[in-house]
Amino acid sequence: MRKEQHHKGWNEIKTNDSWAIFKIMGEFVNGFEKMSKIGPCVSIFGSARTKTDDKYYQLAVDVAQEIVNHGYGVITGGGPGIMEAGNKGAHLAGGTSVGLNIDLPFEQHDNPYIDNDKSLDFDYFFVRKVMFVKYSQGFVVMPGGFGTLDELFEAITLIQTKKIAKFPIILVSTEFWGGLIDWVKSTLLEKFGNISPKDMDLIHVVDTPEEVLQILDKFYGEYNLSPNF
């Protein structure tokens, strides 16, 4: 027989919420203490489902190596797919390789290319997002799914609303991102007027590791590296 499910009452729910605050605070404190020591880094996002023989896996490795060769470290979500490729490229190039891991029911596990002292585990997505935004000097967004889109649009929103300092947001692959950018321009901007023309300048679409670094180097030739908030 199936065990009778326990339905929590309102008071029990609210009490659990109150105690959760301490765990959330702990994740923030641990994250701030470790991430504040890593130096300038660029975050690489993309699908956890990308296979090692996929062309975008190798492209992410190449992008990460190029980033490290120009003096930055690499931050990823710490899992498989594009995240693994980003950490692998940083590891092969001898640079800082950070993984911000989160437990997911079907696809997340640590990859082996994260520095031993730079692997952080999170239970809360919103705490993890703060670490990405606060300690990244740029976002490089490879082909991905809903999680990748979530990180992308949150960063754009925070920059658009001036809640964080501006940093480069670079989408890699015209093949993958071209349709989305066309829709943003034709629908959000031109048809409905829901964004401003200057908002399109927040996003760059490229196809090669060299183009990624051109954008990063140009941006930081004009701005000093600094915490984002």
JSON list of C-alpha atoms in Angstrom, two decimals, residues 18-229:
[
{"chain": "A", "resi": 18, "resn": "SER", "atom": "CA", "xyz": [12.14, 30.72, 8.13]},
{"chain": "A", "resi": 19, "resn": "TRP", "atom": "CA", "xyz": [14.84, 28.12, 8.81]},
{"chain": "A", "resi": 20, "resn": "ALA", "atom": "CA", "xyz": [15.73, 27.97, 5.10]},
{"chain": "A", "resi": 21, "resn": "ILE", "atom": "CA", "xyz": [17.01, 31.54, 5.41]},
{"chain": "A", "resi": 22, "resn": "PHE", "atom": "CA", "xyz": [20.07, 30.27, 7.29]},
{"chain": "A", "resi": 23, "resn": "LYS", "atom": "CA", "xyz": [20.93, 27.76, 4.57]},
{"chain": "A", "resi": 24, "resn": "ILE", "atom": "CA", "xyz": [20.54, 30.45, 1.92]},
{"chain": "A", "resi": 25, "resn": "MET", "atom": "CA", "xyz": [22.80, 32.77, 3.91]},
{"chain": "A", "resi": 26, "resn": "GLY", "atom": "CA", "xyz": [25.36, 29.97, 4.21]},
{"chain": "A", "resi": 27, "resn": "GLU", "atom": "CA", "xyz": [25.43, 29.46, 0.45]},
{"chain": "A", "resi": 28, "resn": "PHE", "atom": "CA", "xyz": [25.94, 33.19, -0.12]},
{"chain": "A", "resi": 29, "resn": "VAL", "atom": "CA", "xyz": [28.74, 33.43, 2.47]},
{"chain": "A", "resi": 30, "resn": "ASN", "atom": "CA", "xyz": [30.56, 30.37, 1.14]},
{"chain": "A", "resi": 31, "resn": "GLY", "atom": "CA", "xyz": [30.18, 31.58, -2.44]},
{"chain": "A", "resi": 32, "resn": "PHE", "atom": "CA", "xyz": [31.38, 35.10, -1.72]},
{"chain": "A", "resi": 33, "resn": "GLU", "atom": "CA", "xyz": [34.41, 33.88, 0.23]},
{"chain": "A", "resi": 34, "resn": "LYS", "atom": "CA", "xyz": [35.57, 31.48, -2.48]},
{"chain": "A", "resi": 35, "resn": "MET", "atom": "CA", "xyz": [34.65, 33.51, -5.56]},
{"chain": "A", "resi": 36, "resn": "SER", "atom": "CA", "xyz": [36.22, 36.73, -4.33]},
{"chain": "A", "resi": 37, "resn": "LYS", "atom": "CA", "xyz": [39.65, 35.09, -4.67]},
{"chain": "A", "resi": 38, "resn": "ILE", "atom": "CA", "xyz": [39.46, 33.82, -8.24]},
{"chain": "A", "resi": 39, "resn": "GLY", "atom": "CA", "xyz": [40.39, 36.96, -10.20]},
{"chain": "A", "resi": 40, "resn": "PRO", "atom": "CA", "xyz": [38.86, 38.12, -13.52]},
{"chain": "A", "resi": 41, "resn": "CYS", "atom": "CA", "xyz": [36.81, 35.35, -15.15]},
{"chain": "A", "resi": 42, "resn": "VAL", "atom": "CA", "xyz": [34.43, 34.85, -18.04]},
{"chain": "A", "resi": 43, "resn": "SER", "atom": "CA", "xyz": [31.40, 32.58, -17.72]},
{"chain": "A", "resi": 44, "resn": "ILE", "atom": "CA", "xyz": [30.62, 30.05, -20.43]},
{"chain": "A", "resi": 45, "resn": "PHE", "atom": "CA", "xyz": [27.05, 28.79, -20.72]},
{"chain": "A", "resi": 46, "resn": "GLY", "atom": "CA", "xyz": [25.49, 26.09, -22.89]},
{"chain": "A", "resi": 47, "resn": "SER", "atom": "CA", "xyz": [23.64, 22.83, -22.96]},
{"chain": "A", "resi": 48, "resn": "ALA", "atom": "CA", "xyz": [24.43, 20.01, -20.54]},
{"chain": "A", "resi": 49, "resn": "ARG", "atom": "CA", "xyz": [23.22, 17.62, -23.26]},
{"chain": "A", "resi": 50, "resn": "THR", "atom": "CA", "xyz": [25.89, 18.46, -25.83]},
{"chain": "A", "resi": 51, "resn": "LYS", "atom": "CA", "xyz": [27.96, 15.35, -26.62]},
{"chain": "A", "resi": 52, "resn": "THR", "atom": "CA", "xyz": [31.74, 15.28, -26.71]},
{"chain": "A", "resi": 53, "resn": "ASP", "atom": "CA", "xyz": [31.75, 14.63, -30.47]},
{"chain": "A", "resi": 54, "resn": "ASP", "atom": "CA", "xyz": [29.50, 17.62, -31.20]},
{"chain": "A", "resi": 55, "resn": "LYS", "atom": "CA", "xyz": [31.12, 20.51, -33.06]},
{"chain": "A", "resi": 56, "resn": "TYR", "atom": "CA", "xyz": [29.97, 22.93, -30.37]},
{"chain": "A", "resi": 57, "resn": "TYR", "atom": "CA", "xyz": [31.70, 20.94, -27.64]},
{"chain": "A", "resi": 58, "resn": "GLN", "atom": "CA", "xyz": [35.04, 21.41, -29.38]},
{"chain": "A", "resi": 59, "resn": "LEU", "atom": "CA", "xyz": [34.23, 25.05, -30.14]},
{"chain": "A", "resi": 60, "resn": "ALA", "atom": "CA", "xyz": [33.58, 25.65, -26.44]},
{"chain": "A", "resi": 61, "resn": "VAL", "atom": "CA", "xyz": [36.94, 24.03, -25.61]},
{"chain": "A", "resi": 62, "resn": "ASP", "atom": "CA", "xyz": [38.66, 26.33, -28.10]},
{"chain": "A", "resi": 63, "resn": "VAL", "atom": "CA", "xyz": [36.84, 29.42, -26.80]},
{"chain": "A", "resi": 64, "resn": "ALA", "atom": "CA", "xyz": [37.83, 28.60, -23.21]},
{"chain": "A", "resi": 65, "resn": "GLN", "atom": "CA", "xyz": [41.47, 28.10, -24.17]},
{"chain": "A", "resi": 66, "resn": "GLU", "atom": "CA", "xyz": [41.51, 31.41, -25.97]},
{"chain": "A", "resi": 67, "resn": "ILE", "atom": "CA", "xyz": [39.95, 33.13, -22.95]},
{"chain": "A", "resi": 68, "resn": "VAL", "atom": "CA", "xyz": [42.60, 31.69, -20.61]},
{"chain": "A", "resi": 69, "resn": "ASN", "atom": "CA", "xyz": [45.40, 32.61, -23.00]},
{"chain": "A", "resi": 70, "resn": "HIS", "atom": "CA", "xyz": [44.25, 36.22, -22.74]},
{"chain": "A", "resi": 71, "resn": "GLY", "atom": "CA", "xyz": [44.46, 36.29, -18.95]},
{"chain": "A", "resi": 72, "resn": "TYR", "atom": "CA", "xyz": [40.95, 35.39, -17.83]},
{"chain": "A", "resi": 73, "resn": "GLY", "atom": "CA", "xyz": [39.69, 32.39, -15.91]},
{"chain": "A", "resi": 74, "resn": "VAL", "atom": "CA", "xyz": [36.60, 30.41, -16.86]},
{"chain": "A", "resi": 75, "resn": "ILE", "atom": "CA", "xyz": [33.43, 29.84, -14.85]},
{"chain": "A", "resi": 76, "resn": "THR", "atom": "CA", "xyz": [30.80, 27.27, -15.85]},
{"chain": "A", "resi": 77, "resn": "GLY", "atom": "CA", "xyz": [27.84, 25.55, -14.26]},
{"chain": "A", "resi": 78, "resn": "GLY", "atom": "CA", "xyz": [30.17, 22.65, -13.48]},
{"chain": "A", "resi": 79, "resn": "GLY", "atom": "CA", "xyz": [28.19, 19.94, -15.26]},
{"chain": "A", "resi": 80, "resn": "PRO", "atom": "CA", "xyz": [28.55, 17.95, -18.49]},
{"chain": "A", "resi": 81, "resn": "GLY", "atom": "CA", "xyz": [28.18, 19.07, -22.11]},
{"chain": "A", "resi": 82, "resn": "ILE", "atom": "CA", "xyz": [29.20, 22.64, -22.93]},
{"chain": "A", "resi": 83, "resn": "MET", "atom": "CA", "xyz": [29.99, 23.24, -19.27]},
{"chain": "A", "resi": 84, "resn": "GLU", "atom": "CA", "xyz": [32.50, 20.39, -19.29]},
{"chain": "A", "resi": 85, "resn": "ALA", "atom": "CA", "xyz": [33.98, 21.71, -22.54]},
{"chain": "A", "resi": 86, "resn": "GLY", "atom": "CA", "xyz": [34.49, 25.15, -21.00]},
{"chain": "A", "resi": 87, "resn": "ASN", "atom": "CA", "xyz": [36.24, 23.74, -17.95]},
{"chain": "A", "resi": 88, "resn": "LYS", "atom": "CA", "xyz": [38.28, 21.40, -20.14]},
{"chain": "A", "resi": 89, "resn": "GLY", "atom": "CA", "xyz": [39.55, 24.25, -22.29]},
{"chain": "A", "resi": 90, "resn": "ALA", "atom": "CA", "xyz": [40.53, 26.25, -19.22]},
{"chain": "A", "resi": 91, "resn": "HIS", "atom": "CA", "xyz": [42.23, 23.21, -17.68]},
{"chain": "A", "resi": 92, "resn": "LEU", "atom": "CA", "xyz": [44.19, 22.38, -20.84]},
{"chain": "A", "resi": 93, "resn": "ALA", "atom": "CA", "xyz": [45.38, 25.98, -21.12]},
{"chain": "A", "resi": 94, "resn": "GLY", "atom": "CA", "xyz": [46.54, 26.00, -17.49]},
{"chain": "A", "resi": 95, "resn": "GLY", "atom": "CA", "xyz": [44.06, 28.61, -16.33]},
{"chain": "A", "resi": 96, "resn": "THR", "atom": "CA", "xyz": [41.52, 29.06, -13.57]},
{"chain": "A", "resi": 97, "resn": "SER", "atom": "CA", "xyz": [38.63, 26.61, -13.98]},
{"chain": "A", "resi": 98, "resn": "VAL", "atom": "CA", "xyz": [35.59, 27.21, -11.76]},
{"chain": "A", "resi": 99, "resn": "GLY", "atom": "CA", "xyz": [32.45, 25.08, -11.48]},
{"chain": "A", "resi": 100, "resn": "LEU", "atom": "CA", "xyz": [29.23, 26.29, -9.86]},
{"chain": "A", "resi": 101, "resn": "ASN", "atom": "CA", "xyz": [27.38, 23.02, -9.46]},
{"chain": "A", "resi": 102, "resn": "ILE", "atom": "CA", "xyz": [23.73, 22.44, -8.71]},
{"chain": "A", "resi": 103, "resn": "ASP", "atom": "CA", "xyz": [21.91, 19.19, -8.11]},
{"chain": "A", "resi": 104, "resn": "LEU", "atom": "CA", "xyz": [19.42, 18.44, -10.90]},
{"chain": "A", "resi": 105, "resn": "PRO", "atom": "CA", "xyz": [17.27, 15.32, -11.23]},
{"chain": "A", "resi": 106, "resn": "PHE", "atom": "CA", "xyz": [18.32, 14.20, -14.71]},
{"chain": "A", "resi": 107, "resn": "GLU", "atom": "CA", "xyz": [21.52, 15.66, -16.04]},
{"chain": "A", "resi": 108, "resn": "GLN", "atom": "CA", "xyz": [23.82, 17.46, -13.60]},
{"chain": "A", "resi": 109, "resn": "HIS", "atom": "CA", "xyz": [27.05, 15.95, -12.30]},
{"chain": "A", "resi": 110, "resn": "ASP", "atom": "CA", "xyz": [30.47, 17.46, -11.70]},
{"chain": "A", "resi": 111, "resn": "ASN", "atom": "CA", "xyz": [32.89, 17.31, -14.59]},
{"chain": "A", "resi": 112, "resn": "PRO", "atom": "CA", "xyz": [36.54, 16.34, -13.99]},
{"chain": "A", "resi": 113, "resn": "TYR", "atom": "CA", "xyz": [38.13, 19.56, -15.31]},
{"chain": "A", "resi": 114, "resn": "ILE", "atom": "CA", "xyz": [37.24, 21.89, -12.43]},
{"chain": "A", "resi": 115, "resn": "ASP", "atom": "CA", "xyz": [40.06, 23.05, -10.13]},
{"chain": "A", "resi": 116, "resn": "ASN", "atom": "CA", "xyz": [39.88, 21.11, -6.85]},
{"chain": "A", "resi": 117, "resn": "ASP", "atom": "CA", "xyz": [39.54, 24.24, -4.76]},
{"chain": "A", "resi": 118, "resn": "LYS", "atom": "CA", "xyz": [37.10, 25.97, -7.11]},
{"chain": "A", "resi": 119, "resn": "SER", "atom": "CA", "xyz": [34.14, 23.60, -7.18]},
{"chain": "A", "resi": 120, "resn": "LEU", "atom": "CA", "xyz": [31.11, 25.00, -5.37]},
{"chain": "A", "resi": 121, "resn": "ASP", "atom": "CA", "xyz": [27.79, 23.25, -4.77]},
{"chain": "A", "resi": 122, "resn": "PHE", "atom": "CA", "xyz": [24.44, 25.04, -4.59]},
{"chain": "A", "resi": 123, "resn": "ASP", "atom": "CA", "xyz": [20.90, 24.03, -3.74]},
{"chain": "A", "resi": 124, "resn": "TYR", "atom": "CA", "xyz": [19.37, 27.34, -4.81]},
{"chain": "A", "resi": 125, "resn": "PHE", "atom": "CA", "xyz": [19.39, 28.53, -8.40]},
{"chain": "A", "resi": 126, "resn": "PHE", "atom": "CA", "xyz": [19.09, 32.19, -7.42]},
{"chain": "A", "resi": 127, "resn": "VAL", "atom": "CA", "xyz": [22.21, 32.06, -5.21]},
{"chain": "A", "resi": 128, "resn": "ARG", "atom": "CA", "xyz": [24.14, 30.40, -8.02]},
{"chain": "A", "resi": 129, "resn": "LYS", "atom": "CA", "xyz": [22.97, 33.08, -10.46]},
{"chain": "A", "resi": 130, "resn": "VAL", "atom": "CA", "xyz": [24.29, 35.81, -8.19]},
{"chain": "A", "resi": 131, "resn": "MET", "atom": "CA", "xyz": [27.73, 34.19, -8.27]},
{"chain": "A", "resi": 132, "resn": "PHE", "atom": "CA", "xyz": [27.74, 34.09, -12.08]},
{"chain": "A", "resi": 133, "resn": "VAL", "atom": "CA", "xyz": [26.75, 37.72, -12.42]},
{"chain": "A", "resi": 134, "resn": "LYS", "atom": "CA", "xyz": [28.82, 39.15, -9.58]},
{"chain": "A", "resi": 135, "resn": "TYR", "atom": "CA", "xyz": [32.11, 37.47, -10.49]},
{"chain": "A", "resi": 136, "resn": "SER", "atom": "CA", "xyz": [31.99, 37.35, -14.29]},
{"chain": "A", "resi": 137, "resn": "GLN", "atom": "CA", "xyz": [33.66, 39.88, -16.54]},
{"chain": "A", "resi": 138, "resn": "GLY", "atom": "CA", "xyz": [31.67, 38.59, -19.50]},
{"chain": "A", "resi": 139, "resn": "PHE", "atom": "CA", "xyz": [29.13, 35.97, -20.56]},
{"chain": "A", "resi": 140, "resn": "VAL", "atom": "CA", "xyz": [29.91, 33.67, -23.49]},
{"chain": "A", "resi": 141, "resn": "VAL", "atom": "CA", "xyz": [26.70, 31.86, -24.41]},
{"chain": "A", "resi": 142, "resn": "MET", "atom": "CA", "xyz": [26.96, 28.72, -26.50]},
{"chain": "A", "resi": 143, "resn": "PRO", "atom": "CA", "xyz": [23.93, 26.81, -27.89]},
{"chain": "A", "resi": 144, "resn": "GLY", "atom": "CA", "xyz": [21.78, 25.63, -25.02]},
{"chain": "A", "resi": 145, "resn": "GLY", "atom": "CA", "xyz": [18.28, 25.10, -23.67]},
{"chain": "A", "resi": 146, "resn": "PHE", "atom": "CA", "xyz": [15.97, 26.79, -21.18]},
{"chain": "A", "resi": 147, "resn": "GLY", "atom": "CA", "xyz": [18.66, 27.13, -18.51]},
{"chain": "A", "resi": 148, "resn": "THR", "atom": "CA", "xyz": [21.00, 28.86, -20.93]},
{"chain": "A", "resi": 149, "resn": "LEU", "atom": "CA", "xyz": [18.23, 31.21, -22.07]},
{"chain": "A", "resi": 150, "resn": "ASP", "atom": "CA", "xyz": [17.40, 31.95, -18.44]},
{"chain": "A", "resi": 151, "resn": "GLU", "atom": "CA", "xyz": [20.96, 33.03, -17.66]},
{"chain": "A", "resi": 152, "resn": "LEU", "atom": "CA", "xyz": [21.17, 35.03, -20.89]},
{"chain": "A", "resi": 153, "resn": "PHE", "atom": "CA", "xyz": [18.00, 37.05, -20.44]},
{"chain": "A", "resi": 154, "resn": "GLU", "atom": "CA", "xyz": [18.57, 37.67, -16.75]},
{"chain": "A", "resi": 155, "resn": "ALA", "atom": "CA", "xyz": [21.98, 39.19, -17.52]},
{"chain": "A", "resi": 156, "resn": "ILE", "atom": "CA", "xyz": [20.50, 41.34, -20.30]},
{"chain": "A", "resi": 157, "resn": "THR", "atom": "CA", "xyz": [17.71, 42.51, -17.98]},
{"chain": "A", "resi": 158, "resn": "LEU", "atom": "CA", "xyz": [20.08, 43.41, -15.15]},
{"chain": "A", "resi": 159, "resn": "ILE", "atom": "CA", "xyz": [22.32, 45.41, -17.49]},
{"chain": "A", "resi": 160, "resn": "GLN", "atom": "CA", "xyz": [19.37, 47.03, -19.29]},
{"chain": "A", "resi": 161, "resn": "THR", "atom": "CA", "xyz": [17.89, 48.19, -15.97]},
{"chain": "A", "resi": 162, "resn": "LYS", "atom": "CA", "xyz": [21.31, 49.27, -14.68]},
{"chain": "A", "resi": 163, "resn": "LYS", "atom": "CA", "xyz": [21.16, 46.94, -11.69]},
{"chain": "A", "resi": 164, "resn": "ILE", "atom": "CA", "xyz": [24.68, 45.72, -12.49]},
{"chain": "A", "resi": 165, "resn": "ALA", "atom": "CA", "xyz": [27.60, 47.20, -14.37]},
{"chain": "A", "resi": 166, "resn": "LYS", "atom": "CA", "xyz": [27.72, 46.53, -18.09]},
{"chain": "A", "resi": 167, "resn": "PHE", "atom": "CA", "xyz": [29.79, 43.59, -19.32]},
{"chain": "A", "resi": 168, "resn": "PRO", "atom": "CA", "xyz": [30.02, 41.84, -22.72]},
{"chain": "A", "resi": 169, "resn": "ILE", "atom": "CA", "xyz": [27.33, 39.29, -23.59]},
{"chain": "A", "resi": 170, "resn": "ILE", "atom": "CA", "xyz": [28.59, 37.20, -26.50]},
{"chain": "A", "resi": 171, "resn": "LEU", "atom": "CA", "xyz": [26.43, 34.62, -28.28]},
{"chain": "A", "resi": 172, "resn": "VAL", "atom": "CA", "xyz": [28.47, 32.02, -30.16]},
{"chain": "A", "resi": 173, "resn": "SER", "atom": "CA", "xyz": [26.95, 30.58, -33.38]},
{"chain": "A", "resi": 174, "resn": "THR", "atom": "CA", "xyz": [24.95, 32.61, -35.86]},
{"chain": "A", "resi": 175, "resn": "GLU", "atom": "CA", "xyz": [23.39, 29.31, -36.92]},
{"chain": "A", "resi": 176, "resn": "PHE", "atom": "CA", "xyz": [21.87, 28.80, -33.47]},
{"chain": "A", "resi": 177, "resn": "TRP", "atom": "CA", "xyz": [21.19, 32.36, -32.28]},
{"chain": "A", "resi": 178, "resn": "GLY", "atom": "CA", "xyz": [20.36, 34.11, -35.55]},
{"chain": "A", "resi": 179, "resn": "GLY", "atom": "CA", "xyz": [16.64, 33.31, -35.47]},
{"chain": "A", "resi": 180, "resn": "LEU", "atom": "CA", "xyz": [16.27, 34.52, -31.88]},
{"chain": "A", "resi": 181, "resn": "ILE", "atom": "CA", "xyz": [18.07, 37.78, -32.62]},
{"chain": "A", "resi": 182, "resn": "ASP", "atom": "CA", "xyz": [15.90, 38.34, -35.70]},
{"chain": "A", "resi": 183, "resn": "TRP", "atom": "CA", "xyz": [12.77, 37.81, -33.58]},
{"chain": "A", "resi": 184, "resn": "VAL", "atom": "CA", "xyz": [13.99, 40.17, -30.85]},
{"chain": "A", "resi": 185, "resn": "LYS", "atom": "CA", "xyz": [14.66, 42.86, -33.44]},
{"chain": "A", "resi": 186, "resn": "SER", "atom": "CA", "xyz": [11.56, 42.42, -35.62]},
{"chain": "A", "resi": 187, "resn": "THR", "atom": "CA", "xyz": [9.03, 41.65, -32.87]},
{"chain": "A", "resi": 188, "resn": "LEU", "atom": "CA", "xyz": [10.20, 43.10, -29.56]},
{"chain": "A", "resi": 189, "resn": "LEU", "atom": "CA", "xyz": [11.81, 46.20, -31.04]},
{"chain": "A", "resi": 190, "resn": "GLU", "atom": "CA", "xyz": [10.19, 47.08, -34.36]},
{"chain": "A", "resi": 191, "resn": "LYS", "atom": "CA", "xyz": [6.66, 45.67, -34.12]},
{"chain": "A", "resi": 192, "resn": "PHE", "atom": "CA", "xyz": [5.80, 46.12, -30.43]},
{"chain": "A", "resi": 193, "resn": "GLY", "atom": "CA", "xyz": [8.40, 48.62, -29.22]},
{"chain": "A", "resi": 194, "resn": "ASN", "atom": "CA", "xyz": [8.99, 46.67, -26.01]},
{"chain": "A", "resi": 195, "resn": "ILE", "atom": "CA", "xyz": [12.74, 47.36, -25.98]},
{"chain": "A", "resi": 196, "resn": "SER", "atom": "CA", "xyz": [14.89, 50.30, -27.05]},
{"chain": "A", "resi": 197, "resn": "PRO", "atom": "CA", "xyz": [17.16, 50.30, -30.13]},
{"chain": "A", "resi": 198, "resn": "LYS", "atom": "CA", "xyz": [20.22, 50.65, -27.89]},
{"chain": "A", "resi": 199, "resn": "ASP", "atom": "CA", "xyz": [19.28, 47.41, -26.11]},
{"chain": "A", "resi": 200, "resn": "MET", "atom": "CA", "xyz": [20.35, 45.52, -29.22]},
{"chain": "A", "resi": 201, "resn": "ASP", "atom": "CA", "xyz": [23.89, 46.77, -28.58]},
{"chain": "A", "resi": 202, "resn": "LEU", "atom": "CA", "xyz": [24.05, 44.71, -25.39]},
{"chain": "A", "resi": 203, "resn": "ILE", "atom": "CA", "xyz": [24.32, 41.48, -27.40]},
{"chain": "A", "resi": 204, "resn": "HIS", "atom": "CA", "xyz": [27.04, 40.33, -29.80]},
{"chain": "A", "resi": 205, "resn": "VAL", "atom": "CA", "xyz": [26.75, 37.32, -32.10]},
{"chain": "A", "resi": 206, "resn": "VAL", "atom": "CA", "xyz": [29.98, 35.67, -33.30]},
{"chain": "A", "resi": 207, "resn": "ASP", "atom": "CA", "xyz": [31.20, 32.36, -34.70]},
{"chain": "A", "resi": 208, "resn": "THR", "atom": "CA", "xyz": [34.86, 32.00, -33.72]},
{"chain": "A", "resi": 209, "resn": "PRO", "atom": "CA", "xyz": [37.03, 32.10, -30.57]},
{"chain": "A", "resi": 210, "resn": "GLU", "atom": "CA", "xyz": [38.99, 34.98, -32.07]},
{"chain": "A", "resi": 211, "resn": "GLU", "atom": "CA", "xyz": [35.83, 37.09, -32.36]},
{"chain": "A", "resi": 212, "resn": "VAL", "atom": "CA", "xyz": [34.99, 36.37, -28.73]},
{"chain": "A", "resi": 213, "resn": "LEU", "atom": "CA", "xyz": [38.34, 37.72, -27.60]},
{"chain": "A", "resi": 214, "resn": "GLN", "atom": "CA", "xyz": [38.14, 40.73, -29.90]},
{"chain": "A", "resi": 215, "resn": "ILE", "atom": "CA", "xyz": [34.94, 41.80, -28.13]},
{"chain": "A", "resi": 216, "resn": "LEU", "atom": "CA", "xyz": [36.35, 41.15, -24.65]},
{"chain": "A", "resi": 217, "resn": "ASP", "atom": "CA", "xyz": [39.63, 42.94, -25.36]},
{"chain": "A", "resi": 218, "resn": "LYS", "atom": "CA", "xyz": [37.87, 45.92, -26.97]},
{"chain": "A", "resi": 219, "resn": "PHE", "atom": "CA", "xyz": [35.48, 46.27, -24.04]},
{"chain": "A", "resi": 220, "resn": "TYR", "atom": "CA", "xyz": [38.16, 46.07, -21.37]},
{"chain": "A", "resi": 221, "resn": "GLY", "atom": "CA", "xyz": [40.39, 48.38, -23.34]},
{"chain": "A", "resi": 222, "resn": "GLU", "atom": "CA", "xyz": [37.77, 51.02, -22.54]},
{"chain": "A", "resi": 223, "resn": "TYR", "atom": "CA", "xyz": [36.64, 49.91, -19.05]},
{"chain": "A", "resi": 224, "resn": "ASN", "atom": "CA", "xyz": [38.55, 48.83, -15.97]},
{"chain": "A", "resi": 225, "resn": "LEU", "atom": "CA", "xyz": [37.91, 45.39, -14.48]},
{"chain": "A", "resi": 226, "resn": "SER", "atom": "CA", "xyz": [35.69, 45.72, -11.42]},
{"chain": "A", "resi": 227, "resn": "PRO", "atom": "CA", "xyz": [33.15, 43.75, -9.36]},
{"chain": "A", "resi": 228, "resn": "ASN", "atom": "CA", "xyz": [29.71, 43.93, -10.96]},
{"chain": "A", "resi": 229, "resn": "PHE", "atom": "CA", "xyz": [27.88, 45.04, -7.79]}
]
